[in-house]
Amino acid sequence: MLPTSQQAGRKRKRPSTEPSAEQIQSVRRNATRLLLKAIASSESAFGFEGCDFEAAADKVEQAAFQTLDWASYKSKCKTLATQLKSADLVLSLLLGEVEGDEVVTATSEDMCNEVARERKEKLRQQSLNSAMLADDKFQMMDTDIFVCGECKGSNTKYKVVGDTLSSRKAEVWGNCEQDRLPPQAKVYCKDCGHTWERDAPY
């Protein structure tokens, strides 16, 4: 029998459980790809394709790597990749209103809430309206005959959107009368961006 001290000296060393630098970089790249895919496919990202999805994914990944231990980091990235697909918080991340560490520490309630959902819908509608208005402005004519209700300026453009035929039944002599309303104009204020509709000029 060998002395205890010699037995200890002959024991094999256990392999290190610490990942190598190459392994760390590989896992981080995969985590970033997962987060990017989740953010880009999120319902909150619809209508905001012009935002930098890659930068948003990098923010979250870096925050997770810097604040969590290695085992927690890998687990958290997988969880976030699932949560972000339906999280309303994605919109705030894309708009730069929250940082990556806030996403990492967010609760399920933070991820999805009614206020964020309503705001997301409002911003999406504004984005769609802006796209439609950009198309309309190519067909608009400059004029100063309209006064903006917001800034009181008259530097405007307008486009006639057609006349409206409305039918209403009237209890006059027992007949049904039709009234043709004047054509409508969509007006755009070049100074403040306000848009409205009113009767078109003759």
JSON list of N, CA, C and O in Angstrom, two decimals, residues 130-170:
[
{"chain": "A", "resi": 130, "resn": "SER", "atom": "N", "xyz": [-47.91, 57.28, -42.06]},
{"chain": "A", "resi": 130, "resn": "SER", "atom": "CA", "xyz": [-46.79, 58.04, -42.63]},
{"chain": "A", "resi": 130, "resn": "SER", "atom": "C", "xyz": [-46.41, 57.50, -44.00]},
{"chain": "A", "resi": 130, "resn": "SER", "atom": "O", "xyz": [-46.11, 58.25, -44.92]},
{"chain": "A", "resi": 131, "resn": "ALA", "atom": "N", "xyz": [-46.45, 56.16, -44.13]},
{"chain": "A", "resi": 131, "resn": "ALA", "atom": "CA", "xyz": [-46.11, 55.54, -45.41]},
{"chain": "A", "resi": 131, "resn": "ALA", "atom": "C", "xyz": [-47.16, 55.91, -46.47]},
{"chain": "A", "resi": 131, "resn": "ALA", "atom": "O", "xyz": [-46.82, 56.21, -47.62]},
{"chain": "A", "resi": 132, "resn": "MET", "atom": "N", "xyz": [-48.43, 55.90, -46.07]},
{"chain": "A", "resi": 132, "resn": "MET", "atom": "CA", "xyz": [-49.51, 56.26, -47.00]},
{"chain": "A", "resi": 132, "resn": "MET", "atom": "C", "xyz": [-49.41, 57.73, -47.38]},
{"chain": "A", "resi": 132, "resn": "MET", "atom": "O", "xyz": [-49.59, 58.10, -48.54]},
{"chain": "A", "resi": 133, "resn": "LEU", "atom": "N", "xyz": [-49.10, 58.58, -46.38]},
{"chain": "A", "resi": 133, "resn": "LEU", "atom": "CA", "xyz": [-48.99, 60.01, -46.65]},
{"chain": "A", "resi": 133, "resn": "LEU", "atom": "C", "xyz": [-47.82, 60.30, -47.58]},
{"chain": "A", "resi": 133, "resn": "LEU", "atom": "O", "xyz": [-47.91, 61.15, -48.46]},
{"chain": "A", "resi": 134, "resn": "ALA", "atom": "N", "xyz": [-46.72, 59.59, -47.41]},
{"chain": "A", "resi": 134, "resn": "ALA", "atom": "CA", "xyz": [-45.55, 59.79, -48.28]},
{"chain": "A", "resi": 134, "resn": "ALA", "atom": "C", "xyz": [-45.92, 59.52, -49.72]},
{"chain": "A", "resi": 134, "resn": "ALA", "atom": "O", "xyz": [-45.48, 60.21, -50.64]},
{"chain": "A", "resi": 135, "resn": "ASP", "atom": "N", "xyz": [-46.76, 58.51, -49.94]},
{"chain": "A", "resi": 135, "resn": "ASP", "atom": "CA", "xyz": [-47.20, 58.19, -51.28]},
{"chain": "A", "resi": 135, "resn": "ASP", "atom": "C", "xyz": [-48.15, 59.26, -51.81]},
{"chain": "A", "resi": 135, "resn": "ASP", "atom": "O", "xyz": [-48.09, 59.67, -52.96]},
{"chain": "A", "resi": 136, "resn": "ASP", "atom": "N", "xyz": [-49.04, 59.74, -50.92]},
{"chain": "A", "resi": 136, "resn": "ASP", "atom": "CA", "xyz": [-50.01, 60.77, -51.31]},
{"chain": "A", "resi": 136, "resn": "ASP", "atom": "C", "xyz": [-49.33, 62.07, -51.70]},
{"chain": "A", "resi": 136, "resn": "ASP", "atom": "O", "xyz": [-49.77, 62.77, -52.62]},
{"chain": "A", "resi": 137, "resn": "LYS", "atom": "N", "xyz": [-48.25, 62.43, -50.99]},
{"chain": "A", "resi": 137, "resn": "LYS", "atom": "CA", "xyz": [-47.63, 63.74, -51.20]},
{"chain": "A", "resi": 137, "resn": "LYS", "atom": "C", "xyz": [-47.08, 63.91, -52.62]},
{"chain": "A", "resi": 137, "resn": "LYS", "atom": "O", "xyz": [-46.94, 65.02, -53.10]},
{"chain": "A", "resi": 138, "resn": "PHE", "atom": "N", "xyz": [-46.78, 62.78, -53.29]},
{"chain": "A", "resi": 138, "resn": "PHE", "atom": "CA", "xyz": [-46.32, 62.87, -54.67]},
{"chain": "A", "resi": 138, "resn": "PHE", "atom": "C", "xyz": [-47.44, 63.36, -55.59]},
{"chain": "A", "resi": 138, "resn": "PHE", "atom": "O", "xyz": [-47.20, 63.88, -56.66]},
{"chain": "A", "resi": 139, "resn": "GLN", "atom": "N", "xyz": [-48.69, 63.17, -55.14]},
{"chain": "A", "resi": 139, "resn": "GLN", "atom": "CA", "xyz": [-49.83, 63.54, -55.97]},
{"chain": "A", "resi": 139, "resn": "GLN", "atom": "C", "xyz": [-50.51, 64.82, -55.47]},
{"chain": "A", "resi": 139, "resn": "GLN", "atom": "O", "xyz": [-51.53, 65.22, -56.01]},
{"chain": "A", "resi": 140, "resn": "MET", "atom": "N", "xyz": [-49.95, 65.47, -54.46]},
{"chain": "A", "resi": 140, "resn": "MET", "atom": "CA", "xyz": [-50.57, 66.66, -53.88]},
{"chain": "A", "resi": 140, "resn": "MET", "atom": "C", "xyz": [-50.09, 67.94, -54.56]},
{"chain": "A", "resi": 140, "resn": "MET", "atom": "O", "xyz": [-49.00, 67.99, -55.13]},
{"chain": "A", "resi": 141, "resn": "MET", "atom": "N", "xyz": [-50.93, 68.95, -54.48]},
{"chain": "A", "resi": 141, "resn": "MET", "atom": "CA", "xyz": [-50.61, 70.25, -55.06]},
{"chain": "A", "resi": 141, "resn": "MET", "atom": "C", "xyz": [-50.38, 71.27, -53.96]},
{"chain": "A", "resi": 141, "resn": "MET", "atom": "O", "xyz": [-51.08, 71.27, -52.94]},
{"chain": "A", "resi": 142, "resn": "ASP", "atom": "N", "xyz": [-49.42, 72.17, -54.17]},
{"chain": "A", "resi": 142, "resn": "ASP", "atom": "CA", "xyz": [-49.13, 73.22, -53.20]},
{"chain": "A", "resi": 142, "resn": "ASP", "atom": "C", "xyz": [-50.24, 74.26, -53.23]},
{"chain": "A", "resi": 142, "resn": "ASP", "atom": "O", "xyz": [-50.79, 74.58, -54.29]},
{"chain": "A", "resi": 143, "resn": "THR", "atom": "N", "xyz": [-50.57, 74.78, -52.06]},
{"chain": "A", "resi": 143, "resn": "THR", "atom": "CA", "xyz": [-51.58, 75.82, -51.97]},
{"chain": "A", "resi": 143, "resn": "THR", "atom": "C", "xyz": [-51.41, 76.58, -50.66]},
{"chain": "A", "resi": 143, "resn": "THR", "atom": "O", "xyz": [-50.76, 76.09, -49.73]},
{"chain": "A", "resi": 144, "resn": "ASP", "atom": "N", "xyz": [-52.00, 77.79, -50.60]},
{"chain": "A", "resi": 144, "resn": "ASP", "atom": "CA", "xyz": [-52.01, 78.55, -49.35]},
{"chain": "A", "resi": 144, "resn": "ASP", "atom": "C", "xyz": [-53.42, 78.94, -48.95]},
{"chain": "A", "resi": 144, "resn": "ASP", "atom": "O", "xyz": [-53.63, 79.83, -48.13]},
{"chain": "A", "resi": 145, "resn": "ILE", "atom": "N", "xyz": [-54.40, 78.24, -49.53]},
{"chain": "A", "resi": 145, "resn": "ILE", "atom": "CA", "xyz": [-55.79, 78.60, -49.25]},
{"chain": "A", "resi": 145, "resn": "ILE", "atom": "C", "xyz": [-56.33, 77.93, -47.98]},
{"chain": "A", "resi": 145, "resn": "ILE", "atom": "O", "xyz": [-57.39, 78.29, -47.49]},
{"chain": "A", "resi": 146, "resn": "PHE", "atom": "N", "xyz": [-55.59, 76.93, -47.46]},
{"chain": "A", "resi": 146, "resn": "PHE", "atom": "CA", "xyz": [-56.02, 76.26, -46.24]},
{"chain": "A", "resi": 146, "resn": "PHE", "atom": "C", "xyz": [-55.19, 76.76, -45.05]},
{"chain": "A", "resi": 146, "resn": "PHE", "atom": "O", "xyz": [-54.02, 77.10, -45.21]},
{"chain": "A", "resi": 147, "resn": "VAL", "atom": "N", "xyz": [-55.79, 76.79, -43.89]},
{"chain": "A", "resi": 147, "resn": "VAL", "atom": "CA", "xyz": [-55.10, 77.18, -42.67]},
{"chain": "A", "resi": 147, "resn": "VAL", "atom": "C", "xyz": [-55.04, 75.98, -41.74]},
{"chain": "A", "resi": 147, "resn": "VAL", "atom": "O", "xyz": [-56.07, 75.37, -41.43]},
{"chain": "A", "resi": 148, "resn": "CYS", "atom": "N", "xyz": [-53.85, 75.64, -41.30]},
{"chain": "A", "resi": 148, "resn": "CYS", "atom": "CA", "xyz": [-53.66, 74.48, -40.42]},
{"chain": "A", "resi": 148, "resn": "CYS", "atom": "C", "xyz": [-54.25, 74.77, -39.04]},
{"chain": "A", "resi": 148, "resn": "CYS", "atom": "O", "xyz": [-54.00, 75.81, -38.45]},
{"chain": "A", "resi": 149, "resn": "GLY", "atom": "N", "xyz": [-55.02, 73.82, -38.54]},
{"chain": "A", "resi": 149, "resn": "GLY", "atom": "CA", "xyz": [-55.63, 73.99, -37.23]},
{"chain": "A", "resi": 149, "resn": "GLY", "atom": "C", "xyz": [-54.65, 73.82, -36.08]},
{"chain": "A", "resi": 149, "resn": "GLY", "atom": "O", "xyz": [-54.95, 74.17, -34.94]},
{"chain": "A", "resi": 150, "resn": "GLU", "atom": "N", "xyz": [-53.45, 73.27, -36.37]},
{"chain": "A", "resi": 150, "resn": "GLU", "atom": "CA", "xyz": [-52.46, 73.05, -35.33]},
{"chain": "A", "resi": 150, "resn": "GLU", "atom": "C", "xyz": [-51.49, 74.22, -35.20]},
{"chain": "A", "resi": 150, "resn": "GLU", "atom": "O", "xyz": [-51.31, 74.77, -34.11]},
{"chain": "A", "resi": 151, "resn": "CYS", "atom": "N", "xyz": [-50.83, 74.59, -36.30]},
{"chain": "A", "resi": 151, "resn": "CYS", "atom": "CA", "xyz": [-49.83, 75.65, -36.22]},
{"chain": "A", "resi": 151, "resn": "CYS", "atom": "C", "xyz": [-50.31, 76.98, -36.82]},
{"chain": "A", "resi": 151, "resn": "CYS", "atom": "O", "xyz": [-49.57, 77.96, -36.80]},
{"chain": "A", "resi": 152, "resn": "LYS", "atom": "N", "xyz": [-51.50, 77.00, -37.39]},
{"chain": "A", "resi": 152, "resn": "LYS", "atom": "CA", "xyz": [-52.12, 78.19, -37.98]},
{"chain": "A", "resi": 152, "resn": "LYS", "atom": "C", "xyz": [-51.39, 78.68, -39.23]},
{"chain": "A", "resi": 152, "resn": "LYS", "atom": "O", "xyz": [-51.63, 79.79, -39.70]},
{"chain": "A", "resi": 153, "resn": "GLY", "atom": "N", "xyz": [-50.51, 77.85, -39.78]},
{"chain": "A", "resi": 153, "resn": "GLY", "atom": "CA", "xyz": [-49.83, 78.22, -41.01]},
{"chain": "A", "resi": 153, "resn": "GLY", "atom": "C", "xyz": [-50.66, 77.87, -42.24]},
{"chain": "A", "resi": 153, "resn": "GLY", "atom": "O", "xyz": [-51.63, 77.12, -42.17]},
{"chain": "A", "resi": 154, "resn": "SER", "atom": "N", "xyz": [-50.25, 78.39, -43.39]},
{"chain": "A", "resi": 154, "resn": "SER", "atom": "CA", "xyz": [-50.98, 78.12, -44.63]},
{"chain": "A", "resi": 154, "resn": "SER", "atom": "C", "xyz": [-50.07, 77.51, -45.70]},
{"chain": "A", "resi": 154, "resn": "SER", "atom": "O", "xyz": [-50.43, 77.47, -46.88]},
{"chain": "A", "resi": 155, "resn": "ASN", "atom": "N", "xyz": [-48.90, 77.04, -45.28]},
{"chain": "A", "resi": 155, "resn": "ASN", "atom": "CA", "xyz": [-47.97, 76.40, -46.20]},
{"chain": "A", "resi": 155, "resn": "ASN", "atom": "C", "xyz": [-48.40, 74.93, -46.35]},
{"chain": "A", "resi": 155, "resn": "ASN", "atom": "O", "xyz": [-47.93, 74.05, -45.64]},
{"chain": "A", "resi": 156, "resn": "THR", "atom": "N", "xyz": [-49.32, 74.67, -47.26]},
{"chain": "A", "resi": 156, "resn": "THR", "atom": "CA", "xyz": [-49.96, 73.36, -47.32]},
{"chain": "A", "resi": 156, "resn": "THR", "atom": "C", "xyz": [-49.93, 72.74, -48.72]},
{"chain": "A", "resi": 156, "resn": "THR", "atom": "O", "xyz": [-49.61, 73.41, -49.70]},
{"chain": "A", "resi": 157, "resn": "LYS", "atom": "N", "xyz": [-50.26, 71.47, -48.74]},
{"chain": "A", "resi": 157, "resn": "LYS", "atom": "CA", "xyz": [-50.47, 70.72, -49.99]},
{"chain": "A", "resi": 157, "resn": "LYS", "atom": "C", "xyz": [-51.82, 70.03, -49.86]},
{"chain": "A", "resi": 157, "resn": "LYS", "atom": "O", "xyz": [-52.26, 69.73, -48.75]},
{"chain": "A", "resi": 158, "resn": "TYR", "atom": "N", "xyz": [-52.47, 69.77, -50.99]},
{"chain": "A", "resi": 158, "resn": "TYR", "atom": "CA", "xyz": [-53.74, 69.06, -50.90]},
{"chain": "A", "resi": 158, "resn": "TYR", "atom": "C", "xyz": [-53.95, 68.15, -52.11]},
{"chain": "A", "resi": 158, "resn": "TYR", "atom": "O", "xyz": [-53.33, 68.31, -53.15]},
{"chain": "A", "resi": 159, "resn": "LYS", "atom": "N", "xyz": [-54.86, 67.23, -51.89]},
{"chain": "A", "resi": 159, "resn": "LYS", "atom": "CA", "xyz": [-55.22, 66.29, -52.95]},
{"chain": "A", "resi": 159, "resn": "LYS", "atom": "C", "xyz": [-56.72, 66.03, -52.85]},
{"chain": "A", "resi": 159, "resn": "LYS", "atom": "O", "xyz": [-57.25, 65.75, -51.77]},
{"chain": "A", "resi": 160, "resn": "VAL", "atom": "N", "xyz": [-57.42, 66.15, -53.98]},
{"chain": "A", "resi": 160, "resn": "VAL", "atom": "CA", "xyz": [-58.86, 65.87, -54.00]},
{"chain": "A", "resi": 160, "resn": "VAL", "atom": "C", "xyz": [-59.05, 64.36, -53.96]},
{"chain": "A", "resi": 160, "resn": "VAL", "atom": "O", "xyz": [-58.45, 63.63, -54.74]},
{"chain": "A", "resi": 161, "resn": "VAL", "atom": "N", "xyz": [-59.87, 63.92, -53.04]},
{"chain": "A", "resi": 161, "resn": "VAL", "atom": "CA", "xyz": [-60.07, 62.48, -52.87]},
{"chain": "A", "resi": 161, "resn": "VAL", "atom": "C", "xyz": [-61.42, 62.03, -53.40]},
{"chain": "A", "resi": 161, "resn": "VAL", "atom": "O", "xyz": [-61.89, 60.95, -53.09]},
{"chain": "A", "resi": 162, "resn": "GLY", "atom": "N", "xyz": [-62.07, 62.85, -54.22]},
{"chain": "A", "resi": 162, "resn": "GLY", "atom": "CA", "xyz": [-63.31, 62.43, -54.85]},
{"chain": "A", "resi": 162, "resn": "GLY", "atom": "C", "xyz": [-64.53, 62.99, -54.15]},
{"chain": "A", "resi": 162, "resn": "GLY", "atom": "O", "xyz": [-64.49, 63.38, -53.00]},
{"chain": "A", "resi": 163, "resn": "ASP", "atom": "N", "xyz": [-65.64, 63.05, -54.90]},
{"chain": "A", "resi": 163, "resn": "ASP", "atom": "CA", "xyz": [-66.84, 63.54, -54.24]},
{"chain": "A", "resi": 163, "resn": "ASP", "atom": "C", "xyz": [-67.59, 62.38, -53.61]},
{"chain": "A", "resi": 163, "resn": "ASP", "atom": "O", "xyz": [-67.42, 61.22, -53.98]},
{"chain": "A", "resi": 164, "resn": "THR", "atom": "N", "xyz": [-68.41, 62.72, -52.63]},
{"chain": "A", "resi": 164, "resn": "THR", "atom": "CA", "xyz": [-69.13, 61.73, -51.86]},
{"chain": "A", "resi": 164, "resn": "THR", "atom": "C", "xyz": [-70.60, 61.79, -52.19]},
{"chain": "A", "resi": 164, "resn": "THR", "atom": "O", "xyz": [-71.21, 62.85, -52.13]},
{"chain": "A", "resi": 165, "resn": "LEU", "atom": "N", "xyz": [-71.15, 60.65, -52.55]},
{"chain": "A", "resi": 165, "resn": "LEU", "atom": "CA", "xyz": [-72.58, 60.58, -52.84]},
{"chain": "A", "resi": 165, "resn": "LEU", "atom": "C", "xyz": [-73.27, 59.94, -51.65]},
{"chain": "A", "resi": 165, "resn": "LEU", "atom": "O", "xyz": [-72.97, 58.80, -51.31]},
{"chain": "A", "resi": 166, "resn": "SER", "atom": "N", "xyz": [-74.08, 60.70, -50.97]},
{"chain": "A", "resi": 166, "resn": "SER", "atom": "CA", "xyz": [-74.79, 60.15, -49.82]},
{"chain": "A", "resi": 166, "resn": "SER", "atom": "C", "xyz": [-76.27, 60.14, -50.10]},
{"chain": "A", "resi": 166, "resn": "SER", "atom": "O", "xyz": [-76.80, 61.07, -50.69]},
{"chain": "A", "resi": 167, "resn": "SER", "atom": "N", "xyz": [-76.89, 59.08, -49.72]},
{"chain": "A", "resi": 167, "resn": "SER", "atom": "CA", "xyz": [-78.34, 58.96, -49.91]},
{"chain": "A", "resi": 167, "resn": "SER", "atom": "C", "xyz": [-79.00, 58.95, -48.56]},
{"chain": "A", "resi": 167, "resn": "SER", "atom": "O", "xyz": [-78.53, 58.31, -47.64]},
{"chain": "A", "resi": 168, "resn": "ARG", "atom": "N", "xyz": [-80.04, 59.72, -48.41]},
{"chain": "A", "resi": 168, "resn": "ARG", "atom": "CA", "xyz": [-80.79, 59.69, -47.17]},
{"chain": "A", "resi": 168, "resn": "ARG", "atom": "C", "xyz": [-82.27, 59.77, -47.48]},
{"chain": "A", "resi": 168, "resn": "ARG", "atom": "O", "xyz": [-82.70, 60.44, -48.41]},
{"chain": "A", "resi": 169, "resn": "LYS", "atom": "N", "xyz": [-83.03, 59.08, -46.70]},
{"chain": "A", "resi": 169, "resn": "LYS", "atom": "CA", "xyz": [-84.46, 59.10, -46.87]},
{"chain": "A", "resi": 169, "resn": "LYS", "atom": "C", "xyz": [-85.02, 60.30, -46.13]},
{"chain": "A", "resi": 169, "resn": "LYS", "atom": "O", "xyz": [-84.68, 60.54, -44.99]},
{"chain": "A", "resi": 170, "resn": "ALA", "atom": "N", "xyz": [-85.86, 61.01, -46.74]},
{"chain": "A", "resi": 170, "resn": "ALA", "atom": "CA", "xyz": [-86.45, 62.19, -46.11]},
{"chain": "A", "resi": 170, "resn": "ALA", "atom": "C", "xyz": [-87.96, 62.07, -46.18]},
{"chain": "A", "resi": 170, "resn": "ALA", "atom": "O", "xyz": [-88.53, 61.63, -47.17]}
]
